[in-house]
Coordinates of C-alpha atoms (C1' of nucleotides) in Angstrom, one line a residue:
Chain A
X1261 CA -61.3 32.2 -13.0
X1262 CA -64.2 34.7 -13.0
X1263 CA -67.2 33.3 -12.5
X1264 CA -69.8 34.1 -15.4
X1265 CA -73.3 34.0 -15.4
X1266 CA -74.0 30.8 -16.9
X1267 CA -75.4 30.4 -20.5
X1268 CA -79.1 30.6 -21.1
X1269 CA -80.5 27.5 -23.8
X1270 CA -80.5 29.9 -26.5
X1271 CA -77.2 31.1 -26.0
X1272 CA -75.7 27.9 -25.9
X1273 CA -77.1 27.3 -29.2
X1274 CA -74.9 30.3 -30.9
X1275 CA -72.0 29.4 -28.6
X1276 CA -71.5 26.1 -30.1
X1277 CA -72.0 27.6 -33.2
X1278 CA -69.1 29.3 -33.0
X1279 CA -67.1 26.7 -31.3
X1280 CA -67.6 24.6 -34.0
X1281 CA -67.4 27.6 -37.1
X1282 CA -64.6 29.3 -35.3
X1283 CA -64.2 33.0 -35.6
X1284 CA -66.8 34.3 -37.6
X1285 CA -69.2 37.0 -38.1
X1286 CA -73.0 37.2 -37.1
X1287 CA -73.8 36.2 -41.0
X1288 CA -71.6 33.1 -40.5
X1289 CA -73.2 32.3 -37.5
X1290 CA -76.9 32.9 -38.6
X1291 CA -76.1 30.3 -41.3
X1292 CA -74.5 27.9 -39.5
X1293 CA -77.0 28.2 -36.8
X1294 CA -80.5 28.2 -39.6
X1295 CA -79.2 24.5 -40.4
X1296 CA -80.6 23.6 -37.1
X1297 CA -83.3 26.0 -36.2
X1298 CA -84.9 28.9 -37.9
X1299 CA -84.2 32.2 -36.4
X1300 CA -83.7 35.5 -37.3
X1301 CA -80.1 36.9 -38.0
X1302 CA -81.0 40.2 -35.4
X1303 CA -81.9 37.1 -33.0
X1304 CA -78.6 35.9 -33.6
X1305 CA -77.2 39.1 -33.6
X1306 CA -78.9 39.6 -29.7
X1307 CA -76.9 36.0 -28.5
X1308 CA -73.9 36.9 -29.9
X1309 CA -73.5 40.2 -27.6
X1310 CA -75.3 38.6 -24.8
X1311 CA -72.1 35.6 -25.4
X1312 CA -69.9 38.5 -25.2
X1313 CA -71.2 40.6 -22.2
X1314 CA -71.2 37.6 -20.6
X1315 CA -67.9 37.2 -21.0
X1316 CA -68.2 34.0 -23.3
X1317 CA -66.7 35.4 -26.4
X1318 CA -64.9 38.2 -27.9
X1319 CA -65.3 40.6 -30.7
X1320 CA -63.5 42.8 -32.8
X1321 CA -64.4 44.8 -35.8
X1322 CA -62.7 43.4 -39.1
X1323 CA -63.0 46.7 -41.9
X1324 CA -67.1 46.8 -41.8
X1325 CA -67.9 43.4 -40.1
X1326 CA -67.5 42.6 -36.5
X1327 CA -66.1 39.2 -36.0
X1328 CA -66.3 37.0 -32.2
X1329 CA -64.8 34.2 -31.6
X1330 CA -65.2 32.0 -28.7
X1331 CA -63.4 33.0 -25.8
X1332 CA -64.3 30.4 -23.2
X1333 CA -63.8 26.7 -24.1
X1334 CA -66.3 24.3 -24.9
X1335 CA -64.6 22.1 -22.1
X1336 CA -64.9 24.4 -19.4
X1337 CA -68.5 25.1 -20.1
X1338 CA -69.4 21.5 -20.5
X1339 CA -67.8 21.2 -17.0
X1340 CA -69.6 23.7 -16.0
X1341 CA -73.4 23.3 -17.2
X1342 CA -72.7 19.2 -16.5
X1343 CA -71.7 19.8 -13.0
X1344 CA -74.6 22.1 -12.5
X1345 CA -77.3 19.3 -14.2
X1346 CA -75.3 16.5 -12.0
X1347 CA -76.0 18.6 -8.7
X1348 CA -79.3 19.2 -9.5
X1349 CA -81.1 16.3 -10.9
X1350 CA -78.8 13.7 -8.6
X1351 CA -77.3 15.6 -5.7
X1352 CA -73.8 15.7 -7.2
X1353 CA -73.2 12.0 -8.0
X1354 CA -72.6 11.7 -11.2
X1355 CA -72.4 7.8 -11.6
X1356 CA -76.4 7.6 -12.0
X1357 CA -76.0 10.2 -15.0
X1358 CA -73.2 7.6 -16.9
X1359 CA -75.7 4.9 -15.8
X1360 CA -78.8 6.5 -17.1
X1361 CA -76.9 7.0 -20.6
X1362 CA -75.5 4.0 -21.0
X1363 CA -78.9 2.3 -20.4
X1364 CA -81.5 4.3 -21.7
X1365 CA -79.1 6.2 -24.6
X1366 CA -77.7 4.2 -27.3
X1367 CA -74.2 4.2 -27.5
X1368 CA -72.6 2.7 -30.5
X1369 CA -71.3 -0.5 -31.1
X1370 CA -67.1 1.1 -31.4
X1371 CA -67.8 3.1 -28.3
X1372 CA -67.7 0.5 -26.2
X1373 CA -64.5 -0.2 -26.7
X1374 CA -63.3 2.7 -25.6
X1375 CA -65.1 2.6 -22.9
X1376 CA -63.9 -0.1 -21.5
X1377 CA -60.2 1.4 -22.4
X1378 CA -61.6 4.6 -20.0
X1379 CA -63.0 2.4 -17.6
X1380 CA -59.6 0.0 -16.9
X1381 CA -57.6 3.3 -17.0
X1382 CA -59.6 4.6 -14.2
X1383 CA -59.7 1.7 -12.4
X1384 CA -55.6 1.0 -12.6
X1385 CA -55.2 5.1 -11.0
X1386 CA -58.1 4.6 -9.0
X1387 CA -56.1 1.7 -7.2
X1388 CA -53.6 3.3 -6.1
X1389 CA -54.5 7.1 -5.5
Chain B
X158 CA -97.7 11.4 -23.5
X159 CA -98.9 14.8 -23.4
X160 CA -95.7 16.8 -23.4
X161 CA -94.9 19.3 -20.5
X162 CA -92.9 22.5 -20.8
X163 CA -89.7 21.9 -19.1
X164 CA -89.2 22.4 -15.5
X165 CA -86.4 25.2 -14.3
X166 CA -84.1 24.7 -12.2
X167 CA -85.9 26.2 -9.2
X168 CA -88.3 23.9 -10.3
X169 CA -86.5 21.1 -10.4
X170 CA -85.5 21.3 -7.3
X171 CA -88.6 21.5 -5.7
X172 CA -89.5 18.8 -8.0
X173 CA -86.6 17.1 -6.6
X174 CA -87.2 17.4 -2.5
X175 CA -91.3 16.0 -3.5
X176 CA -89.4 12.9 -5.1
X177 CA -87.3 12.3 -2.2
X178 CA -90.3 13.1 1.0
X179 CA -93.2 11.8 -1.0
X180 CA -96.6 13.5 -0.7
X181 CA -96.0 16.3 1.4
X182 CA -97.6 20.0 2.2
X183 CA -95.5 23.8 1.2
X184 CA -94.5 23.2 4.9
X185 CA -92.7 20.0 4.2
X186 CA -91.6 20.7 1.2
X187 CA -90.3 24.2 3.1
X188 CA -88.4 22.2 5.3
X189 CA -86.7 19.9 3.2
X190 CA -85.5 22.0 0.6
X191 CA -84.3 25.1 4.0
X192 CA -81.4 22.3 3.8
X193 CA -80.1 22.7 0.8
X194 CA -80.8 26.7 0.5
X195 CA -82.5 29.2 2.1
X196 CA -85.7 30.5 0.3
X197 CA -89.0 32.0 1.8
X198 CA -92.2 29.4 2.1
X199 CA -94.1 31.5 0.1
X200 CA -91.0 30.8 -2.7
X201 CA -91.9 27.0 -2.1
X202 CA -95.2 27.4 -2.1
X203 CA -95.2 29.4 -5.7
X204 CA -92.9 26.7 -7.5
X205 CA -94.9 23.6 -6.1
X206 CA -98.5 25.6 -7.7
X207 CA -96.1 26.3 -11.1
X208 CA -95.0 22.5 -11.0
X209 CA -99.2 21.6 -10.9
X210 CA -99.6 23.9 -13.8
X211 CA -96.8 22.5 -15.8
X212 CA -98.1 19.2 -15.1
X213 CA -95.5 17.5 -13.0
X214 CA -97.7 17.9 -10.0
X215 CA -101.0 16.9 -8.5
X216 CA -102.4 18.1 -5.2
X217 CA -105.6 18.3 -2.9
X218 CA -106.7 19.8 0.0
X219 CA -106.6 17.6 3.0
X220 CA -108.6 19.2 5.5
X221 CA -107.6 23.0 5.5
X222 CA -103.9 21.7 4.4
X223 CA -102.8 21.1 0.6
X224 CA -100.7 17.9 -0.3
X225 CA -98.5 17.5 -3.3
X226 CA -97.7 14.8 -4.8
X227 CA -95.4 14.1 -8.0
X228 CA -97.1 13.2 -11.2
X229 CA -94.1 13.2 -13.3
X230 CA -91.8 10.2 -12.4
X231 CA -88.4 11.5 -11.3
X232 CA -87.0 8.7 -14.7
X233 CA -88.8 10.7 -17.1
X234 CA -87.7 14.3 -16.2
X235 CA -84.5 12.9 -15.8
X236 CA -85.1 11.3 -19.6
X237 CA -86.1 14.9 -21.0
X238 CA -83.6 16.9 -19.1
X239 CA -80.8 14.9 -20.2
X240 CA -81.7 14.3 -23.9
X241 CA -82.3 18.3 -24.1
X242 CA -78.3 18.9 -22.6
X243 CA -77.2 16.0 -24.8
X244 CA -78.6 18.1 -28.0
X245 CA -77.8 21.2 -27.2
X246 CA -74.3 20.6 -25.8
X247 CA -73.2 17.3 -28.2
X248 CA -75.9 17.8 -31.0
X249 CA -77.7 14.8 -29.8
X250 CA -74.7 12.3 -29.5
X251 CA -74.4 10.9 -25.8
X252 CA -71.0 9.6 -26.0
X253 CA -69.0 12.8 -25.2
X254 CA -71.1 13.5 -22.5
X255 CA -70.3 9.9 -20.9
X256 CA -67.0 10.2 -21.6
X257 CA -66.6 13.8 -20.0
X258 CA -68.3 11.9 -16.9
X259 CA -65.9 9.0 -16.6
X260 CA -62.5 11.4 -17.0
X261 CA -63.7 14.5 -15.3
X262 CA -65.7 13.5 -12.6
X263 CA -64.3 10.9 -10.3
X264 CA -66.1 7.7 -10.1
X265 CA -66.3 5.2 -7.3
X266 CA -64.4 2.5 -7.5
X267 CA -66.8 0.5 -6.5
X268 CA -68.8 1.7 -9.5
X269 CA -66.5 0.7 -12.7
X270 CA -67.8 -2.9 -11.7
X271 CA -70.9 -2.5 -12.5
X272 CA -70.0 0.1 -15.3
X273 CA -67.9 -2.9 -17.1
X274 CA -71.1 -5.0 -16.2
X275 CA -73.2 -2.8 -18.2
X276 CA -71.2 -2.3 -20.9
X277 CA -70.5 -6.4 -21.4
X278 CA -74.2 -6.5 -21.3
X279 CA -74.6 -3.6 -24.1
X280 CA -71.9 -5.4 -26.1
X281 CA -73.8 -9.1 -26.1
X282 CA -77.2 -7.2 -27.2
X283 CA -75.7 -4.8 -29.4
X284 CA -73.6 -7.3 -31.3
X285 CA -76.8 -9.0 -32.5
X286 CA -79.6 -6.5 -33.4
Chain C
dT1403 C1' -115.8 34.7 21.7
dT1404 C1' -111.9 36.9 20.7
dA1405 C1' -107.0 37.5 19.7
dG1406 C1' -103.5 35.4 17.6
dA1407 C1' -101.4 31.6 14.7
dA1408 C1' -101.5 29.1 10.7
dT1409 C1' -102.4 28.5 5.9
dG1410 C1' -103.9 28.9 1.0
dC1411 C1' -104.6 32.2 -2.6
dG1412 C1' -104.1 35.9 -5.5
dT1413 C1' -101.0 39.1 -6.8
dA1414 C1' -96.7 41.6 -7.6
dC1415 C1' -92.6 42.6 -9.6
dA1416 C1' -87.7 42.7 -11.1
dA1417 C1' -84.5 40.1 -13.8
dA1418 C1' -83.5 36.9 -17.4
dT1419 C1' -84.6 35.1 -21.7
dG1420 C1' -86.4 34.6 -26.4
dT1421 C1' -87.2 37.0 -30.3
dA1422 C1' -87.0 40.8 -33.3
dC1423 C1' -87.4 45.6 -35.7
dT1424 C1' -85.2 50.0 -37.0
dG1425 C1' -82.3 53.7 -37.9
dG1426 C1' -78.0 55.2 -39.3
dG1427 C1' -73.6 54.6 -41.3
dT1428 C1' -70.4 52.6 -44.8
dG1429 C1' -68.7 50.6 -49.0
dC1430 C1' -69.7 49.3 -53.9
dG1431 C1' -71.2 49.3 -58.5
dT1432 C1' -72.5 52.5 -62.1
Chain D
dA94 C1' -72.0 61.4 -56.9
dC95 C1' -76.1 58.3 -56.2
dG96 C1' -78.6 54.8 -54.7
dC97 C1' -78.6 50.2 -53.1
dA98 C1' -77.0 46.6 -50.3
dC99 C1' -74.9 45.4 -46.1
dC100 C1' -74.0 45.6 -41.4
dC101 C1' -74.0 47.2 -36.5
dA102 C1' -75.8 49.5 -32.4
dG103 C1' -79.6 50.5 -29.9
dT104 C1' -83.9 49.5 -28.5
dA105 C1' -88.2 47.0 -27.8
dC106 C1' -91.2 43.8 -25.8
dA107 C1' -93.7 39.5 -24.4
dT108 C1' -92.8 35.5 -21.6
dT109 C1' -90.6 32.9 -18.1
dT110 C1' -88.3 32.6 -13.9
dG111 C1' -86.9 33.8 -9.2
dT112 C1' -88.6 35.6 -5.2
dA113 C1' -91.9 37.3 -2.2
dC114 C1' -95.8 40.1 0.2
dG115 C1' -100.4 40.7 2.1
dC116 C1' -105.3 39.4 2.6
dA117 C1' -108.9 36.4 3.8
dT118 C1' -110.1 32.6 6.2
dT119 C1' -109.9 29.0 9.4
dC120 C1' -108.2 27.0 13.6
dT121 C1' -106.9 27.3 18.4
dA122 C1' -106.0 28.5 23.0
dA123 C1' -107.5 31.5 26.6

DNA sequence: TTAGAATGCGTACAAATGTACTGGGTGCGT
DNA sequence: ACGCACCCAGTACATTTGTACGCATTCTAA
């Protein structure tokens, strides 16, 4: 796996964007994107090759319109921007990041459930790895 | 609460090593942080003056030395840091984020006690209000 | 008291980031 | 064929971030 420079705020922004839109052009995006936040579609334009030089997303030109799609997953960069948050703010352990959500975040009522599913999953592997 | 701009991550971890030593001079500070990564004093010393601008920091001069202190408690950068991921990577929703922590990150055994512990507790209040 | 060490302060500066304008081409309606 | 709307590539530029040098001053040991 190449390792890419990692995804500025703003970027992130577009790239889930496009996660969530799928393949589409800078107008698609823009839209999507002016539901959140107001910003301008060149501003939009600007993330989308930055995504792409970056190595985040692809692009190819469909007729008049260029189109990117997300190239990297949403999983690997959550992995990736999580691990990096977990290192710095608590030295790599990660349990006082769950612990800090759990307490200071709500979490719903039918999330706990699962949870708890999660949690005696772990725990029946975890006993015998 | 007079709202900060956010700390970078060279920040942070500067931020970070005061936490942990307490009050301390750039010499400390220096020395502390050499053990994680290298970087010059002078680094050290321009991060700890940027973290007293942004407001996370207080010093004063103690005899020809200056001593830093934290201002900010190490809770409520964590608080920020973590709601801003949890927007920009979930759109605000903290669930995914703990799950991705409980399957893709090992945790301790000795944690999912008190993980179940917290989430009976959540259950009893939550079932109420 | 003088040379060197220690130390804070101001300053510098390249790279990354956030944000955006513009010019030039291309397709469409008339 | 003409002008308008649309779209992209290039470029711009201020701010923030990462990283650091050098000067002035103060302390210290000889």
């Amino acid at each position: 796996m190449v390792s890419r420079p990692a995804l500025s705020k703003g970027e992130m922004d577009v790239a889930r964007v496009l996660w969530d839109v799928g393949p589409a052009g800078v107008r698609d995006v823009h839209q999507a994107l002016s539901k959140e936040r107001e910003v301008e579609l060149s501003t939009v334009q600007t993330y989308l090759r930055r995504l792409e030089t970056k190595g985040y997303a692809t692009s190819q030109l469909k007729g008049r319109a260029r189109v990117y799609s997300a190239k990297a997953k949403p999983r690997t960069v959550i992995r990736e921007t999580v691990d990096e948050l977990v290192d710095r703010l608590f030295g790599g352990d990660s349990m006082p990041l769950v612990r800090h959500l759990i307490e200071e975040r709500g979490i719903e009522q039918k999330d706990l459930d699962e949870l708890r599913h999660l949690i005696d999953k772990l725990d029946r592997d975890g006993g015998r790895s």
